[in-house]
Coordinates of C-alpha atoms in Angstrom, one line a residue:
X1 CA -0.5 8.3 3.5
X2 CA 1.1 9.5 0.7
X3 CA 1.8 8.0 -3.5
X4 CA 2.3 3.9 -1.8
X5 CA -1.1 4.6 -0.4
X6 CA -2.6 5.2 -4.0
X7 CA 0.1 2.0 -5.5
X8 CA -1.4 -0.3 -2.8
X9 CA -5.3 0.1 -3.4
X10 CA -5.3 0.7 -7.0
X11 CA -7.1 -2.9 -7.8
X12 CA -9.1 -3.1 -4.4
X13 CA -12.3 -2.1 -5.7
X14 CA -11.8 -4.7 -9.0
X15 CA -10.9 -7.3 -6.1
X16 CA -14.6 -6.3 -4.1
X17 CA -16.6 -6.5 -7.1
X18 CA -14.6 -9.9 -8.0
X19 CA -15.6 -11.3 -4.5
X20 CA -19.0 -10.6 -4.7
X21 CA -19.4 -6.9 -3.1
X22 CA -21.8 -4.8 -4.6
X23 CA -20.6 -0.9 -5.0
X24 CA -23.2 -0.2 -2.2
X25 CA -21.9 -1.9 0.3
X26 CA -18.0 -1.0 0.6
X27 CA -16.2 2.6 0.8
X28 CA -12.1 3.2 -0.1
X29 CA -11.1 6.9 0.5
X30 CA -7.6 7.3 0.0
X31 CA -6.1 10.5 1.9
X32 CA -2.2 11.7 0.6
X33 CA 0.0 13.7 -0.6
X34 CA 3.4 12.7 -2.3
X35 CA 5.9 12.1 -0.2
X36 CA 3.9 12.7 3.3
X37 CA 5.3 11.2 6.4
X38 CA 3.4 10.7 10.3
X39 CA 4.4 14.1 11.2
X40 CA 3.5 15.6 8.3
X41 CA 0.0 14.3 8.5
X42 CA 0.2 14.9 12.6
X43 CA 1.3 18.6 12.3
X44 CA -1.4 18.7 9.4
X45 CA -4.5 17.0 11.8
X46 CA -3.1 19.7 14.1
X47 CA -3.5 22.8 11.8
X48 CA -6.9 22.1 10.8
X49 CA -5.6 22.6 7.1
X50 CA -7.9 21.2 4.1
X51 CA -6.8 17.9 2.7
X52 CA -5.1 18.6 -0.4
X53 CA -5.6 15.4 -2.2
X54 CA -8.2 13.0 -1.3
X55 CA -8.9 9.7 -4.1
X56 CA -11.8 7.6 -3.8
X57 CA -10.5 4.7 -4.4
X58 CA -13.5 2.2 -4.8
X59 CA -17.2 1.5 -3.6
X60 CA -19.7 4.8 -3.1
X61 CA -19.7 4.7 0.9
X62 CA -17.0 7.3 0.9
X63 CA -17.0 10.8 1.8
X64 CA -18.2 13.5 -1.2
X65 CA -16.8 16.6 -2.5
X66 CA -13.5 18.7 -1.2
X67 CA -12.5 21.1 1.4
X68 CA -12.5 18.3 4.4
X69 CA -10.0 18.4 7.0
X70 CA -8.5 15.8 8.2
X71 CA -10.3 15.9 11.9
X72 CA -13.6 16.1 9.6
X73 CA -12.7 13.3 8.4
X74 CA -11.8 11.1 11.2
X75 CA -15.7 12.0 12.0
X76 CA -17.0 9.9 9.1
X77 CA -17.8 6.4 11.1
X78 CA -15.1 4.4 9.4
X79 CA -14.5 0.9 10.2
X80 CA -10.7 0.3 9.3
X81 CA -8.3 3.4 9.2
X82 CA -4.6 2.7 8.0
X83 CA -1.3 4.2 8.8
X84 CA 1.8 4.4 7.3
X85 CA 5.3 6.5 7.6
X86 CA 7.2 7.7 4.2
X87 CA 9.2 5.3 2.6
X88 CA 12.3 6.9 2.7
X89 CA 11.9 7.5 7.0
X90 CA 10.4 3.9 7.2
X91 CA 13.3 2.3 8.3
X92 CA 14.1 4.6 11.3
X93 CA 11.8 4.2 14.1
X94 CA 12.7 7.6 15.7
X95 CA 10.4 9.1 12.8
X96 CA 7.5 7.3 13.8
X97 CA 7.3 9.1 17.6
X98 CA 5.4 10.9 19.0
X99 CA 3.4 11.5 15.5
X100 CA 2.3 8.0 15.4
X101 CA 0.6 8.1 18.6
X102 CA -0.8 11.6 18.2
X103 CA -2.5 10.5 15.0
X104 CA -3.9 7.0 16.7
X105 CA -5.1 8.5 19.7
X106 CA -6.8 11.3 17.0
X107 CA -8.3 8.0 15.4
X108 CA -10.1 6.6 18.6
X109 CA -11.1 10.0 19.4
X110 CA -12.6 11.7 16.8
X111 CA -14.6 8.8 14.8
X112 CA -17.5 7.9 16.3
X113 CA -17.6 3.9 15.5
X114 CA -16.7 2.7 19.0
X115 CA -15.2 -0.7 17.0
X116 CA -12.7 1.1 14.6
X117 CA -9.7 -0.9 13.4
X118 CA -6.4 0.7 12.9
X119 CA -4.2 -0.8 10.8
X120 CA 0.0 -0.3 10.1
X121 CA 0.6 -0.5 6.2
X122 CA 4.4 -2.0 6.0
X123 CA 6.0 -0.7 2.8
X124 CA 8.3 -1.8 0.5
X125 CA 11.7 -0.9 0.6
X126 CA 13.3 1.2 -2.5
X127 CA 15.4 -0.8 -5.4
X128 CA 18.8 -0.4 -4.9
X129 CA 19.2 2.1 -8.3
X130 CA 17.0 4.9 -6.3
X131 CA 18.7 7.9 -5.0
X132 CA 18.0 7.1 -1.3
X133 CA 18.0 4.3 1.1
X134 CA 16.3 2.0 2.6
X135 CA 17.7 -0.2 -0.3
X136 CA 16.5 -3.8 -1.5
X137 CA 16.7 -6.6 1.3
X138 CA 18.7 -4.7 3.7
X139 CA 16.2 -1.8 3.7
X140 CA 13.5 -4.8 3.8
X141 CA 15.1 -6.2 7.5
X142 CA 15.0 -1.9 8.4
X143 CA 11.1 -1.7 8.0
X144 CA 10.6 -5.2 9.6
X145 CA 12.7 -3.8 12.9
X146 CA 10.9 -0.5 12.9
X147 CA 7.7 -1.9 12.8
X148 CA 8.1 -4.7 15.0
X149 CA 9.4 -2.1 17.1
X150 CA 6.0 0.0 16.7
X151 CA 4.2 -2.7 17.2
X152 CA 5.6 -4.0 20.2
X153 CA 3.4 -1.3 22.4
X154 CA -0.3 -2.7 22.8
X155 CA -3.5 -0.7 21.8
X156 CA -1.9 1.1 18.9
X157 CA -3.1 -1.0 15.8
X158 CA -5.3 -4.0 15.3
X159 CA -3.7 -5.5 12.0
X160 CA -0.6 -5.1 9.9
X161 CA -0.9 -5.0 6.3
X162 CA 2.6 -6.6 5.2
X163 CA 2.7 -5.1 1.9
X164 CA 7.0 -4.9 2.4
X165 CA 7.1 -8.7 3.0
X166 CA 5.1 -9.6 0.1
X167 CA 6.9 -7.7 -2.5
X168 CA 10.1 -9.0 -1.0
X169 CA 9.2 -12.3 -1.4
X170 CA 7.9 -11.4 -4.8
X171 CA 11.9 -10.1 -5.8
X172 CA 12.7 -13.4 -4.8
X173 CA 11.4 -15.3 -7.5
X174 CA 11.2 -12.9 -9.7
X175 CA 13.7 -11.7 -12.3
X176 CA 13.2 -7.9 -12.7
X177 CA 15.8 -5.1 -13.2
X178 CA 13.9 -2.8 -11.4
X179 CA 12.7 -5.0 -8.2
X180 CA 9.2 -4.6 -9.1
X181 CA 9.4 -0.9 -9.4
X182 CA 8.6 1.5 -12.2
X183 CA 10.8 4.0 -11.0
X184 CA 13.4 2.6 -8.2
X185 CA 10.5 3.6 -5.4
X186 CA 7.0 3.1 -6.7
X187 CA 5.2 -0.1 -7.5
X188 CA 5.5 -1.7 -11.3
X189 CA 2.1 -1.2 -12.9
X190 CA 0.7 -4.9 -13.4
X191 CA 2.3 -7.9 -11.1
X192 CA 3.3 -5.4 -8.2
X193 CA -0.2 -3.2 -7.7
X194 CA -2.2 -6.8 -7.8
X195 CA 0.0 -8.0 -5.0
X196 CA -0.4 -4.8 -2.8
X197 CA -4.3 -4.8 -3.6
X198 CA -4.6 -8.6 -3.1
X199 CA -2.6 -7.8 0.2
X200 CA -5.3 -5.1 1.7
X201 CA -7.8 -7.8 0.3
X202 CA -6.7 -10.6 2.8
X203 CA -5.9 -8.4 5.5
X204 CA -8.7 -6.0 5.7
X205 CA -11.5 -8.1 3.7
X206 CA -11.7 -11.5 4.1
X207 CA -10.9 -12.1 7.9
X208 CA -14.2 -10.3 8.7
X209 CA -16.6 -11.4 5.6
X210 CA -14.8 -15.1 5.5
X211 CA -14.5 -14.1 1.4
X212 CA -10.9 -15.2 0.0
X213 CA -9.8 -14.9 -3.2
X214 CA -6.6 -16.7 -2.6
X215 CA -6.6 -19.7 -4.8
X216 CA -8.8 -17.9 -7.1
X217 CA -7.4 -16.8 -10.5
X218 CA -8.0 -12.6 -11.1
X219 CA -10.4 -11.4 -13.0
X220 CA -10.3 -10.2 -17.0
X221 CA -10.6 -6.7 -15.5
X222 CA -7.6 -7.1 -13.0
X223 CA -5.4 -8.4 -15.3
X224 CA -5.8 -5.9 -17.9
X225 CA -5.9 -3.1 -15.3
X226 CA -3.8 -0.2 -16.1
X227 CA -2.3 -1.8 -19.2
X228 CA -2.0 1.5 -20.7
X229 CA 0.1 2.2 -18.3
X230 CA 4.0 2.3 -19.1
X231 CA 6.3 0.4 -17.6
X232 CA 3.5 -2.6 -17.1
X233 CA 4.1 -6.1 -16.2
X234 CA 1.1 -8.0 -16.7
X235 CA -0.3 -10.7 -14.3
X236 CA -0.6 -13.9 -16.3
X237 CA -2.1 -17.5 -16.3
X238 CA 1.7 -18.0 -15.8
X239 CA 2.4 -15.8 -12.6
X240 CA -1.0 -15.4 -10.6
X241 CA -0.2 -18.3 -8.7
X242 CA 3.6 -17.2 -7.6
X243 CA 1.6 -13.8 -6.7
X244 CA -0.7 -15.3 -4.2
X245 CA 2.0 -18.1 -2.7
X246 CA 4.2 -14.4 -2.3
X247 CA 0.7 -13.2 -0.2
X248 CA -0.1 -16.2 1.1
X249 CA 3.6 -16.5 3.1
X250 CA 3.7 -13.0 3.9
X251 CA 0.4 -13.1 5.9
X252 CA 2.2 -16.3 7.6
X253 CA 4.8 -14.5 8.7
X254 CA 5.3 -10.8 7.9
X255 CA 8.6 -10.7 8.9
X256 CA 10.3 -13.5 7.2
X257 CA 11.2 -13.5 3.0
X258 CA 9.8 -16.6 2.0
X259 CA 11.7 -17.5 -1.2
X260 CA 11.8 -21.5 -0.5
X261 CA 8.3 -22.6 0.3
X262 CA 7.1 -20.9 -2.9
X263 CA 5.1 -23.7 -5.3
X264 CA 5.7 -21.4 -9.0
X265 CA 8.6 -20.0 -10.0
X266 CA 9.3 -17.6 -13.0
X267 CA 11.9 -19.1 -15.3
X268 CA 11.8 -16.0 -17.3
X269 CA 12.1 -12.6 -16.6
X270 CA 8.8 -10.4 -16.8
X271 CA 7.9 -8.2 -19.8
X272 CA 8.8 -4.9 -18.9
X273 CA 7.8 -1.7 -21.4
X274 CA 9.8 1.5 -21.0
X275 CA 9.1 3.9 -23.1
X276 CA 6.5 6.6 -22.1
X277 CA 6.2 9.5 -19.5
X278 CA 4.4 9.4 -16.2
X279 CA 3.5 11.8 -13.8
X280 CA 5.3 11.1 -10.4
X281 CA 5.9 12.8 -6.7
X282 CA 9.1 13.2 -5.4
X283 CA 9.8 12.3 -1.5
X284 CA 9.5 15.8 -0.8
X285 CA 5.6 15.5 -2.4
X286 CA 6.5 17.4 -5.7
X287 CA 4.4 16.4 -8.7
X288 CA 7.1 15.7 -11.5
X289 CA 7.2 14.7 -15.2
X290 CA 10.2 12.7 -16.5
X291 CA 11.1 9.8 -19.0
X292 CA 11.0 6.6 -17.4

């Protein structure tokens, strides 16, 4: 994937250790580079070239050291393996072909656990200040048809993370200049990384280890994750709730905003702090520096 890969899973291995897991038993390797879309990723599987970024992003049963390519890779008997296009080509399904299929078919081939998962991560669309569609709830409906679309064709992918939906139905019921973005494009430190990383939780976790931790309130070390972080919207005693009725709906029904069924609302507007630098990508995967 690319930098919503790294936003999604930033609280997944606070979430394993929450449920129970010990760091023995659970791997998250996190392959990307900013801005990377399916062909990107097929033309690189095709190259043989050495993964330029590769994050471990929880858990010790992940690959060690550098200089894997991505074919290596796929060797390493994974149990779940997730997809996803660029944001800014995810509402166009005539990005998707014929890279999608060339990297599932590379999937089932190359790792050796006969019982691999694939799953499609849904993204969020962009707020409408960012310099490029798809914007807001229009964009939103975009994703939905292209991966509906993508979905439609059996035997490509076993699950669908609806990460989109969820932060949809997050913006709401929730009062935030920004849409839940730090940046127009990637995920608000805080609220919106705990609703991505409770998302891959539900989707990926608990199905197979029946382990929720819907109606469970986050941990000390979740909600202070990142805090250092600027802009940072913490989740609350006042908000966890709204987040997990925003999961909850979305893993109802993916493509539907849910914004009527929801128990908690926010009658105020979250706490937003602007006022340091961070390192970013670009959509064409350039590593940039600028005020927020």
């Amino acid at each position: 994937g690319n930098s919503y890969s790294l936003d999604a899973t930033r609280y997944i291995e606070r979430m394993m250790l929450q449920a129970g897991f010990g760091y023995e038993q659970f791997g998250f390797c996190c392959v990307m580079r900013g801005g990377a879309s399916l062909q990107y990723w097929s033309e690189h599987l095709a190259s043989d070239k050495v993964i330029e970024e590769k994050y471990a992003m929880g858990g010790t049963l992940v690959p060690k050291g550098d200089g894997w390519t991505l074919r290596q890779l796929l060797r390493e008997p994974w149990d779940i393996v997730v997809l996803q296009q660029s944001s800014n080509q995810s509402d166009d399904y005539a990005t998707y072909t014929p890279y999608v299929d060339s990297l599932v078919q590379a999937v089932r081939r190359e790792c050796p656990n006969p019982h691999v998962k694939l799953a499609w991560h849904m993204t969020w669309s962009h707020a409408l200040c960012f310099s490029c569609k798809p914007y807001s709830l229009k964009g939103w409906s975009d994703i939905v048809s292209a991966t509906e679309q993508l979905l439609l064709q059996p035997g490509r992918f076993d699950l669908l993370i609806p990460s989109g939906t969820v932060i949809q139905n997050a913006r709401a019921c929730m009062d935030d200049d920004l849409e839940l973005t730090r940046d127009g494009s990637h995920i608000v430190y805080g609220v919106g990384h705990y609703l991505l990383s409770l998302t891959w939780f539900e989707t990926l976790v608990a199905p197979f280890y029946g382990v929720s931790l819907l109606l469970t309130p986050p941990s000390a070390e979740i909600c202070s994750a990142y805090s250092d972080k600027q802009p940072f919207c913490p989740v609350t005693e006042l908000n966890w709730q709204l987040c997990q009725e925003c999961v909850k709906s979305a893993l109802a029904s993916p493509y539907e905003v849910d914004d009527t069924g929801l128990v908690y609302r926010l009658n105020t507007r979250l706490h937003r702090l602007r006022s340091t630098e961070e390192r970013l990508y670009d959509l064409s995967g350039r590593r940039l520096s600028r005020p927020i």
